[in-house]
Amino acid sequence: VGYLNAIDDLVKHLGFKLVGYLPMITSLIAKMLHLAVENDDKEVRIKCIRLFSSIVRSHGAHIPSSVYGDVFRSVEQFIPLMAVECNAERPPALVELCASVVSLQNPAALVPGTLLRGTLDTLLAPHCSSGCASAVLDIVECIIDECNDVENKTARVDGAGGDITALLPHADAL
């Protein structure tokens, strides 16, 4: 965790001076995430996801798409847990990850449909906190904005069949 904290401090303090190193830094975070998942280390896993999300928010365009794929493959098995973890005031790490990636210029090419569905399903959880609900609704707003930017009003999302409505099986929860 100390090493992740050091990376976090470097990125926060040096910002754009690290842009040339971001592919290497984010690849390292993805590898650490993979190891944390293999070793069932929840603390390191969550710290890796939150750190990666933070870097995506500030420098997402400078991260290679292959790193996104590595991160999503590592966390895929934890998507069903988001609905259980959404009762805390701070949104689950995966909701933060989804929010960070969805806010990018072209999120549809990066965000797996399973992550979006899992994130949206947190709204249906019996004890979804207001902080988590607010984060998920921000994601929905980004998705709607993406739809408005696309000529045919359909957001292309991997695994969603190409239609944004496929991501909203429980639209009444909104």
Tab-separated table of C-alpha atoms in Angstrom, residues 5-63:
chain	number	residue	atom	x	y	z
A	5	ASN	CA	0.548	5.888	-1.875
A	6	ALA	CA	3.916	7.030	-3.258
A	7	ILE	CA	2.624	6.711	-6.845
A	8	ASP	CA	-0.488	8.631	-5.840
A	9	ASP	CA	1.629	11.446	-4.360
A	10	LEU	CA	3.840	11.560	-7.464
A	11	VAL	CA	0.864	11.851	-9.793
A	12	LYS	CA	-0.817	14.501	-7.633
A	13	HIS	CA	2.283	16.656	-7.229
A	14	LEU	CA	3.928	16.280	-10.638
A	15	GLY	CA	0.747	16.064	-12.728
A	16	PHE	CA	1.364	16.610	-16.431
A	17	LYS	CA	5.128	16.327	-15.986
A	18	LEU	CA	4.520	12.575	-15.692
A	19	VAL	CA	2.498	12.197	-18.890
A	20	GLY	CA	5.340	10.436	-20.684
A	21	TYR	CA	5.554	7.907	-17.858
A	22	LEU	CA	1.830	7.243	-17.492
A	23	PRO	CA	1.763	4.151	-19.722
A	24	MET	CA	4.420	2.562	-17.514
A	25	ILE	CA	2.853	3.781	-14.249
A	26	THR	CA	-0.660	2.646	-15.134
A	27	SER	CA	0.645	-0.680	-16.429
A	28	LEU	CA	2.388	-1.185	-13.090
A	29	ILE	CA	-0.847	-0.367	-11.228
A	30	ALA	CA	-2.725	-2.860	-13.439
A	31	LYS	CA	-0.151	-5.559	-12.605
A	32	MET	CA	-0.356	-4.770	-8.896
A	33	LEU	CA	-4.141	-4.984	-9.145
A	34	HIS	CA	-3.886	-8.369	-10.819
A	35	LEU	CA	-1.575	-9.619	-8.038
A	36	ALA	CA	-3.890	-8.226	-5.357
A	37	VAL	CA	-6.813	-10.104	-6.931
A	38	GLU	CA	-4.771	-13.322	-7.137
A	39	ASN	CA	-3.720	-12.996	-3.489
A	40	ASP	CA	-7.192	-11.932	-2.337
A	41	ASP	CA	-5.839	-8.680	-0.869
A	42	LYS	CA	-8.901	-6.464	-0.697
A	43	GLU	CA	-7.112	-3.391	0.666
A	44	VAL	CA	-4.528	-3.325	-2.132
A	45	ARG	CA	-7.180	-4.149	-4.752
A	46	ILE	CA	-9.359	-1.222	-3.701
A	47	LYS	CA	-6.360	1.137	-3.461
A	48	CYS	CA	-5.249	0.122	-6.983
A	49	ILE	CA	-8.726	0.722	-8.404
A	50	ARG	CA	-9.069	4.110	-6.700
A	51	LEU	CA	-5.566	5.191	-7.793
A	52	PHE	CA	-6.198	4.094	-11.376
A	53	SER	CA	-9.554	5.949	-11.311
A	54	SER	CA	-7.818	9.087	-10.091
A	55	ILE	CA	-5.256	8.912	-12.889
A	56	VAL	CA	-8.020	8.308	-15.450
A	57	ARG	CA	-9.856	11.428	-14.249
A	58	SER	CA	-6.791	13.625	-14.686
A	59	HIS	CA	-4.887	11.944	-17.552
A	60	GLY	CA	-7.202	9.345	-19.089
A	61	ALA	CA	-6.305	10.175	-22.671
A	62	HIS	CA	-2.658	9.266	-22.014
A	63	ILE	CA	-3.377	5.727	-20.793
